[in-house]
Amino acid sequence: MANTTSSSSSSKGWLSNLQSISSRIYFFLIILQIPLFRVPCRSGICMSPIHVTSSQLVSSEIFPVPVVKALLYPGAALNGLITNMTLPTWDNLFTVYNLTSVKEASPVADLQRLEVLAGSYFSVAGAFIGLLKPGRMSMFGTLLIIWGLVKEGFLGRPVNPDPATGGVYVYPTMLIALFCAFSSIKYDLKKVTRKAPPQPIARPLPRSAKSKLK
């Protein structure tokens, strides 16, 4: 009995550590804008959920500009350090991501890829929420993005792709994001390992003395 209790507690602690670590890895994949895919978007070519989300937020003016720049800066800083060991300036951030004239750009690229757009929103929101409480939002967003990319890549949609922007590509890092999204879900081990309650066995009622005489 004691061995069963200790093994269940150790497995529960291992799963909780896996959930928290996976949530943090997924957060850094999103916030640092590690390339997960390559898809045409309103600002040109987007390679991360934050880039897709930011182009939509800037064009619709839902959030203030400083909030969008705060989302973009960590990934821009990492990319600048890797490429030429420089940090981008705050004022030049929209120029780096080609977001200066995104309001005048055609929304056809985003409307043709609604799954990628919606999945990017869920992925970015799930990455931040997962730091506080791991949930299914990041998994749902990642699956939506994959479905949108697979639909366009294998089913040939949208029908009229833009030859100037190229096709759709999925990087191997998408598998890491998918694994982290699934691993960050909180599972209830009590429900999984709970045994079915014993069912009472029906016994025949004792026959009365009158029935025995008959």
PDB file of C-alpha atoms in Angstrom:
ATOM      1  CA  MET A   1       0.000   0.000   0.000  1.00  0.00           C
ATOM      2  CA  ALA A   2       2.820   2.352   0.882  1.00  0.00           C
ATOM      3  CA  ASN A   3       4.648   1.547  -2.355  1.00  0.00           C
ATOM      4  CA  THR A   4       1.510   2.329  -4.366  1.00  0.00           C
ATOM      5  CA  THR A   5       1.062   5.674  -2.611  1.00  0.00           C
ATOM      6  CA  SER A   6       4.709   6.669  -3.113  1.00  0.00           C
ATOM      7  CA  SER A   7       4.688   5.675  -6.780  1.00  0.00           C
ATOM      8  CA  SER A   8       1.492   7.633  -7.468  1.00  0.00           C
ATOM      9  CA  SER A   9       2.860  10.718  -5.705  1.00  0.00           C
ATOM     10  CA  SER A  10       6.151  10.511  -7.603  1.00  0.00           C
ATOM     11  CA  SER A  11       4.360  10.130 -10.941  1.00  0.00           C
ATOM     12  CA  LYS A  12       2.134  13.078 -10.078  1.00  0.00           C
ATOM     13  CA  GLY A  13       5.173  15.212  -9.259  1.00  0.00           C
ATOM     14  CA  TRP A  14       6.883  14.182 -12.489  1.00  0.00           C
ATOM     15  CA  LEU A  15       3.819  15.112 -14.533  1.00  0.00           C
ATOM     16  CA  SER A  16       3.482  18.491 -12.829  1.00  0.00           C
ATOM     17  CA  ASN A  17       7.138  19.251 -13.569  1.00  0.00           C
ATOM     18  CA  LEU A  18       6.649  18.206 -17.196  1.00  0.00           C
ATOM     19  CA  GLN A  19       3.637  20.498 -17.509  1.00  0.00           C
ATOM     20  CA  SER A  20       5.432  23.532 -16.108  1.00  0.00           C
ATOM     21  CA  ILE A  21       8.591  22.931 -18.160  1.00  0.00           C
ATOM     22  CA  SER A  22       6.578  22.405 -21.351  1.00  0.00           C
ATOM     23  CA  SER A  23       4.598  25.587 -20.726  1.00  0.00           C
ATOM     24  CA  ARG A  24       7.794  27.591 -20.314  1.00  0.00           C
ATOM     25  CA  ILE A  25       9.402  26.105 -23.429  1.00  0.00           C
ATOM     26  CA  TYR A  26       6.262  26.856 -25.422  1.00  0.00           C
ATOM     27  CA  PHE A  27       6.242  30.428 -24.087  1.00  0.00           C
ATOM     28  CA  PHE A  28       9.839  31.022 -25.181  1.00  0.00           C
ATOM     29  CA  LEU A  29       9.153  29.486 -28.595  1.00  0.00           C
ATOM     30  CA  ILE A  30       6.326  31.973 -29.092  1.00  0.00           C
ATOM     31  CA  ILE A  31       7.710  35.124 -27.467  1.00  0.00           C
ATOM     32  CA  LEU A  32      11.179  34.754 -29.050  1.00  0.00           C
ATOM     33  CA  GLN A  33       9.511  34.146 -32.428  1.00  0.00           C
ATOM     34  CA  ILE A  34      11.365  30.956 -33.235  1.00  0.00           C
ATOM     35  CA  PRO A  35      10.389  30.204 -36.864  1.00  0.00           C
ATOM     36  CA  LEU A  36       7.625  27.602 -36.862  1.00  0.00           C
ATOM     37  CA  PHE A  37       6.272  28.089 -40.375  1.00  0.00           C
ATOM     38  CA  ARG A  38       6.505  30.290 -43.436  1.00  0.00           C
ATOM     39  CA  VAL A  39       3.227  31.659 -44.739  1.00  0.00           C
ATOM     40  CA  PRO A  40       2.182  34.740 -46.729  1.00  0.00           C
ATOM     41  CA  CYS A  41       0.401  37.296 -44.563  1.00  0.00           C
ATOM     42  CA  ARG A  42      -0.674  40.916 -44.718  1.00  0.00           C
ATOM     43  CA  SER A  43       2.808  42.222 -43.940  1.00  0.00           C
ATOM     44  CA  GLY A  44       4.531  39.943 -46.463  1.00  0.00           C
ATOM     45  CA  ILE A  45       5.937  36.709 -45.030  1.00  0.00           C
ATOM     46  CA  CYS A  46       5.200  35.615 -41.459  1.00  0.00           C
ATOM     47  CA  MET A  47       7.160  32.894 -39.685  1.00  0.00           C
ATOM     48  CA  SER A  48       5.732  33.001 -36.166  1.00  0.00           C
ATOM     49  CA  PRO A  49       2.327  33.323 -34.492  1.00  0.00           C
ATOM     50  CA  ILE A  50       3.309  36.679 -32.984  1.00  0.00           C
ATOM     51  CA  HIS A  51       4.133  38.087 -36.426  1.00  0.00           C
ATOM     52  CA  VAL A  52       0.740  36.985 -37.777  1.00  0.00           C
ATOM     53  CA  THR A  53      -1.051  38.350 -34.713  1.00  0.00           C
ATOM     54  CA  SER A  54       0.851  41.653 -34.750  1.00  0.00           C
ATOM     55  CA  SER A  55       0.084  42.366 -38.392  1.00  0.00           C
ATOM     56  CA  GLN A  56      -3.600  41.868 -37.685  1.00  0.00           C
ATOM     57  CA  LEU A  57      -3.519  43.948 -34.490  1.00  0.00           C
ATOM     58  CA  VAL A  58      -1.767  46.856 -36.198  1.00  0.00           C
ATOM     59  CA  SER A  59      -4.167  46.876 -39.148  1.00  0.00           C
ATOM     60  CA  SER A  60      -7.274  46.664 -36.956  1.00  0.00           C
ATOM     61  CA  GLU A  61      -5.911  48.986 -34.216  1.00  0.00           C
ATOM     62  CA  ILE A  62      -7.374  46.770 -31.477  1.00  0.00           C
ATOM     63  CA  PHE A  63      -4.416  47.254 -29.128  1.00  0.00           C
ATOM     64  CA  PRO A  64      -2.208  50.326 -28.729  1.00  0.00           C
ATOM     65  CA  VAL A  65       1.034  50.420 -30.675  1.00  0.00           C
ATOM     66  CA  PRO A  66       3.286  50.093 -27.571  1.00  0.00           C
ATOM     67  CA  VAL A  67       1.588  46.786 -26.674  1.00  0.00           C
ATOM     68  CA  VAL A  68       2.234  45.378 -30.148  1.00  0.00           C
ATOM     69  CA  LYS A  69       5.843  46.553 -30.050  1.00  0.00           C
ATOM     70  CA  ALA A  70       6.291  44.928 -26.638  1.00  0.00           C
ATOM     71  CA  LEU A  71       5.192  41.626 -28.190  1.00  0.00           C
ATOM     72  CA  LEU A  72       7.575  42.007 -31.108  1.00  0.00           C
ATOM     73  CA  TYR A  73      10.684  43.275 -29.337  1.00  0.00           C
ATOM     74  CA  PRO A  74      11.981  40.045 -27.662  1.00  0.00           C
ATOM     75  CA  GLY A  75      12.021  38.164 -30.953  1.00  0.00           C
ATOM     76  CA  ALA A  76      13.445  41.139 -32.831  1.00  0.00           C
ATOM     77  CA  ALA A  77      16.214  41.501 -30.240  1.00  0.00           C
ATOM     78  CA  LEU A  78      17.134  37.813 -30.495  1.00  0.00           C
ATOM     79  CA  ASN A  79      17.156  37.934 -34.282  1.00  0.00           C
ATOM     80  CA  GLY A  80      19.287  41.082 -34.272  1.00  0.00           C
ATOM     81  CA  LEU A  81      21.834  39.548 -31.902  1.00  0.00           C
ATOM     82  CA  ILE A  82      22.080  36.380 -33.969  1.00  0.00           C
ATOM     83  CA  THR A  83      22.373  38.055 -37.378  1.00  0.00           C
ATOM     84  CA  ASN A  84      24.559  41.121 -36.799  1.00  0.00           C
ATOM     85  CA  MET A  85      24.991  41.459 -32.991  1.00  0.00           C
ATOM     86  CA  THR A  86      22.839  44.587 -32.800  1.00  0.00           C
ATOM     87  CA  LEU A  87      19.601  45.426 -31.043  1.00  0.00           C
ATOM     88  CA  PRO A  88      16.762  47.039 -32.976  1.00  0.00           C
ATOM     89  CA  THR A  89      15.538  50.426 -31.848  1.00  0.00           C
ATOM     90  CA  TRP A  90      12.037  50.881 -30.483  1.00  0.00           C
ATOM     91  CA  ASP A  91      11.061  53.354 -33.201  1.00  0.00           C
ATOM     92  CA  ASN A  92      12.411  51.178 -36.022  1.00  0.00           C
ATOM     93  CA  LEU A  93      10.606  48.027 -34.894  1.00  0.00           C
ATOM     94  CA  PHE A  94       7.694  48.241 -37.341  1.00  0.00           C
ATOM     95  CA  THR A  95      10.119  48.784 -40.205  1.00  0.00           C
ATOM     96  CA  VAL A  96      11.911  45.543 -39.363  1.00  0.00           C
ATOM     97  CA  TYR A  97       8.642  43.605 -39.612  1.00  0.00           C
ATOM     98  CA  ASN A  98       7.276  45.550 -42.594  1.00  0.00           C
ATOM     99  CA  LEU A  99       4.325  46.831 -40.545  1.00  0.00           C
ATOM    100  CA  THR A 100       4.549  50.506 -41.429  1.00  0.00           C
ATOM    101  CA  SER A 101       2.062  50.274 -44.306  1.00  0.00           C
ATOM    102  CA  VAL A 102       0.145  47.197 -43.182  1.00  0.00           C
ATOM    103  CA  LYS A 103      -3.085  49.174 -42.823  1.00  0.00           C
ATOM    104  CA  GLU A 104      -3.174  49.818 -46.553  1.00  0.00           C
ATOM    105  CA  ALA A 105      -2.306  46.219 -47.456  1.00  0.00           C
ATOM    106  CA  SER A 106      -4.920  43.840 -48.822  1.00  0.00           C
ATOM    107  CA  PRO A 107      -6.517  41.548 -46.211  1.00  0.00           C
ATOM    108  CA  VAL A 108      -6.917  38.732 -48.765  1.00  0.00           C
ATOM    109  CA  ALA A 109      -3.872  36.841 -47.453  1.00  0.00           C
ATOM    110  CA  ASP A 110      -5.295  36.734 -43.935  1.00  0.00           C
ATOM    111  CA  LEU A 111      -8.834  35.919 -45.038  1.00  0.00           C
ATOM    112  CA  GLN A 112      -7.587  32.971 -47.083  1.00  0.00           C
ATOM    113  CA  ARG A 113      -5.835  31.568 -44.013  1.00  0.00           C
ATOM    114  CA  LEU A 114      -8.320  32.056 -41.212  1.00  0.00           C
ATOM    115  CA  GLU A 115      -7.180  28.891 -39.437  1.00  0.00           C
ATOM    116  CA  VAL A 116      -3.600  30.183 -39.239  1.00  0.00           C
ATOM    117  CA  LEU A 117      -4.820  33.593 -38.070  1.00  0.00           C
ATOM    118  CA  ALA A 118      -7.134  32.197 -35.379  1.00  0.00           C
ATOM    119  CA  GLY A 119      -4.552  29.615 -34.319  1.00  0.00           C
ATOM    120  CA  SER A 120      -1.931  32.336 -33.939  1.00  0.00           C
ATOM    121  CA  TYR A 121      -4.236  34.288 -31.622  1.00  0.00           C
ATOM    122  CA  PHE A 122      -4.848  31.206 -29.485  1.00  0.00           C
ATOM    123  CA  SER A 123      -1.163  30.269 -29.461  1.00  0.00           C
ATOM    124  CA  VAL A 124      -0.014  33.698 -28.275  1.00  0.00           C
ATOM    125  CA  ALA A 125      -2.747  33.911 -25.630  1.00  0.00           C
ATOM    126  CA  GLY A 126      -2.151  30.309 -24.530  1.00  0.00           C
ATOM    127  CA  ALA A 127       1.583  30.931 -24.173  1.00  0.00           C
ATOM    128  CA  PHE A 128       0.969  33.734 -21.649  1.00  0.00           C
ATOM    129  CA  ILE A 129      -1.885  32.006 -19.834  1.00  0.00           C
ATOM    130  CA  GLY A 130       0.122  28.779 -19.629  1.00  0.00           C
ATOM    131  CA  LEU A 131       2.705  30.494 -17.411  1.00  0.00           C
ATOM    132  CA  LEU A 132       0.015  31.025 -14.786  1.00  0.00           C
ATOM    133  CA  LYS A 133      -2.181  27.986 -15.350  1.00  0.00           C
ATOM    134  CA  PRO A 134      -1.453  25.368 -18.021  1.00  0.00           C
ATOM    135  CA  GLY A 135      -4.465  24.699 -20.211  1.00  0.00           C
ATOM    136  CA  ARG A 136      -5.628  23.581 -23.617  1.00  0.00           C
ATOM    137  CA  MET A 137      -5.555  26.953 -25.383  1.00  0.00           C
ATOM    138  CA  SER A 138      -2.001  26.569 -26.691  1.00  0.00           C
ATOM    139  CA  MET A 139      -2.744  23.049 -27.935  1.00  0.00           C
ATOM    140  CA  PHE A 140      -5.905  24.237 -29.676  1.00  0.00           C
ATOM    141  CA  GLY A 141      -4.049  27.119 -31.329  1.00  0.00           C
ATOM    142  CA  THR A 142      -1.189  24.908 -32.495  1.00  0.00           C
ATOM    143  CA  LEU A 143      -3.593  22.365 -33.990  1.00  0.00           C
ATOM    144  CA  LEU A 144      -5.462  25.145 -35.798  1.00  0.00           C
ATOM    145  CA  ILE A 145      -2.234  26.448 -37.328  1.00  0.00           C
ATOM    146  CA  ILE A 146      -1.189  22.959 -38.427  1.00  0.00           C
ATOM    147  CA  TRP A 147      -4.610  22.312 -39.936  1.00  0.00           C
ATOM    148  CA  GLY A 148      -4.481  25.583 -41.876  1.00  0.00           C
ATOM    149  CA  LEU A 149      -1.008  24.821 -43.216  1.00  0.00           C
ATOM    150  CA  VAL A 150      -1.886  21.234 -44.091  1.00  0.00           C
ATOM    151  CA  LYS A 151      -5.094  22.341 -45.796  1.00  0.00           C
ATOM    152  CA  GLU A 152      -3.209  24.755 -47.998  1.00  0.00           C
ATOM    153  CA  GLY A 153      -0.198  22.549 -48.608  1.00  0.00           C
ATOM    154  CA  PHE A 154      -1.898  19.242 -49.345  1.00  0.00           C
ATOM    155  CA  LEU A 155      -5.408  20.194 -50.381  1.00  0.00           C
ATOM    156  CA  GLY A 156      -4.250  23.048 -52.621  1.00  0.00           C
ATOM    157  CA  ARG A 157      -6.006  25.915 -50.852  1.00  0.00           C
ATOM    158  CA  PRO A 158      -6.220  28.835 -51.309  1.00  0.00           C
ATOM    159  CA  VAL A 159      -6.955  28.395 -54.983  1.00  0.00           C
ATOM    160  CA  ASN A 160      -5.031  31.462 -56.172  1.00  0.00           C
ATOM    161  CA  PRO A 161      -1.777  31.707 -54.207  1.00  0.00           C
ATOM    162  CA  ASP A 162       0.426  34.757 -54.632  1.00  0.00           C
ATOM    163  CA  PRO A 163       3.504  33.772 -56.666  1.00  0.00           C
ATOM    164  CA  ALA A 164       5.448  36.750 -55.328  1.00  0.00           C
ATOM    165  CA  THR A 165       5.278  35.593 -51.717  1.00  0.00           C
ATOM    166  CA  GLY A 166       5.917  31.912 -52.337  1.00  0.00           C
ATOM    167  CA  GLY A 167       4.331  28.860 -50.822  1.00  0.00           C
ATOM    168  CA  VAL A 168       3.781  27.523 -47.335  1.00  0.00           C
ATOM    169  CA  TYR A 169       6.514  25.767 -45.334  1.00  0.00           C
ATOM    170  CA  VAL A 170       6.521  24.076 -41.931  1.00  0.00           C
ATOM    171  CA  TYR A 171       9.759  24.012 -39.939  1.00  0.00           C
ATOM    172  CA  PRO A 172      10.762  21.099 -37.669  1.00  0.00           C
ATOM    173  CA  THR A 173      10.372  23.381 -34.667  1.00  0.00           C
ATOM    174  CA  MET A 174       6.602  23.050 -35.140  1.00  0.00           C
ATOM    175  CA  LEU A 175       6.902  19.481 -33.814  1.00  0.00           C
ATOM    176  CA  ILE A 176       8.564  20.816 -30.658  1.00  0.00           C
ATOM    177  CA  ALA A 177       5.777  23.363 -30.224  1.00  0.00           C
ATOM    178  CA  LEU A 178       3.149  20.657 -30.734  1.00  0.00           C
ATOM    179  CA  PHE A 179       4.808  18.361 -28.180  1.00  0.00           C
ATOM    180  CA  CYS A 180       5.063  21.174 -25.626  1.00  0.00           C
ATOM    181  CA  ALA A 181       1.435  22.161 -26.223  1.00  0.00           C
ATOM    182  CA  PHE A 182       0.236  18.617 -25.526  1.00  0.00           C
ATOM    183  CA  SER A 183       2.598  18.130 -22.578  1.00  0.00           C
ATOM    184  CA  SER A 184       1.451  21.339 -20.887  1.00  0.00           C
ATOM    185  CA  ILE A 185      -2.106  20.041 -20.467  1.00  0.00           C
ATOM    186  CA  LYS A 186      -2.976  19.185 -16.889  1.00  0.00           C
ATOM    187  CA  TYR A 187      -4.150  15.620 -16.504  1.00  0.00           C
ATOM    188  CA  ASP A 188      -6.012  14.301 -13.464  1.00  0.00           C
ATOM    189  CA  LEU A 189      -4.289  11.090 -12.439  1.00  0.00           C
ATOM    190  CA  LYS A 190      -7.013  10.275  -9.943  1.00  0.00           C
ATOM    191  CA  LYS A 191      -9.553   9.999 -12.737  1.00  0.00           C
ATOM    192  CA  VAL A 192      -7.175   7.971 -14.877  1.00  0.00           C
ATOM    193  CA  THR A 193      -6.118   5.493 -12.193  1.00  0.00           C
ATOM    194  CA  ARG A 194      -9.421   5.359 -10.349  1.00  0.00           C
ATOM    195  CA  LYS A 195     -10.894   1.871 -10.294  1.00  0.00           C
ATOM    196  CA  ALA A 196     -14.529   1.159 -10.823  1.00  0.00           C
ATOM    197  CA  PRO A 197     -16.453   0.743  -7.539  1.00  0.00           C
ATOM    198  CA  PRO A 198     -17.391  -2.858  -6.718  1.00  0.00           C
ATOM    199  CA  GLN A 199     -20.887  -3.736  -7.781  1.00  0.00           C
ATOM    200  CA  PRO A 200     -23.101  -5.470  -5.228  1.00  0.00           C
ATOM    201  CA  ILE A 201     -23.953  -9.048  -6.070  1.00  0.00           C
ATOM    202  CA  ALA A 202     -27.679  -9.723  -6.160  1.00  0.00           C
ATOM    203  CA  ARG A 203     -28.718 -12.604  -3.927  1.00  0.00           C
ATOM    204  CA  PRO A 204     -31.986 -14.493  -4.208  1.00  0.00           C
ATOM    205  CA  LEU A 205     -34.537 -13.720  -1.536  1.00  0.00           C
ATOM    206  CA  PRO A 206     -35.069 -16.503   1.006  1.00  0.00           C
ATOM    207  CA  ARG A 207     -38.268 -18.451   0.387  1.00  0.00           C
ATOM    208  CA  SER A 208     -40.907 -18.312   3.029  1.00  0.00           C
ATOM    209  CA  ALA A 209     -42.068 -21.292   5.096  1.00  0.00           C
ATOM    210  CA  LYS A 210     -45.463 -21.344   3.343  1.00  0.00           C
ATOM    211  CA  SER A 211     -43.854 -21.649  -0.098  1.00  0.00           C
ATOM    212  CA  LYS A 212     -41.689 -24.501   1.177  1.00  0.00           C
ATOM    213  CA  LEU A 213     -44.803 -26.393   2.432  1.00  0.00           C
ATOM    214  CA  LYS A 214     -46.481 -25.953  -0.910  1.00  0.00           C
TER     215      LYS A 214
END
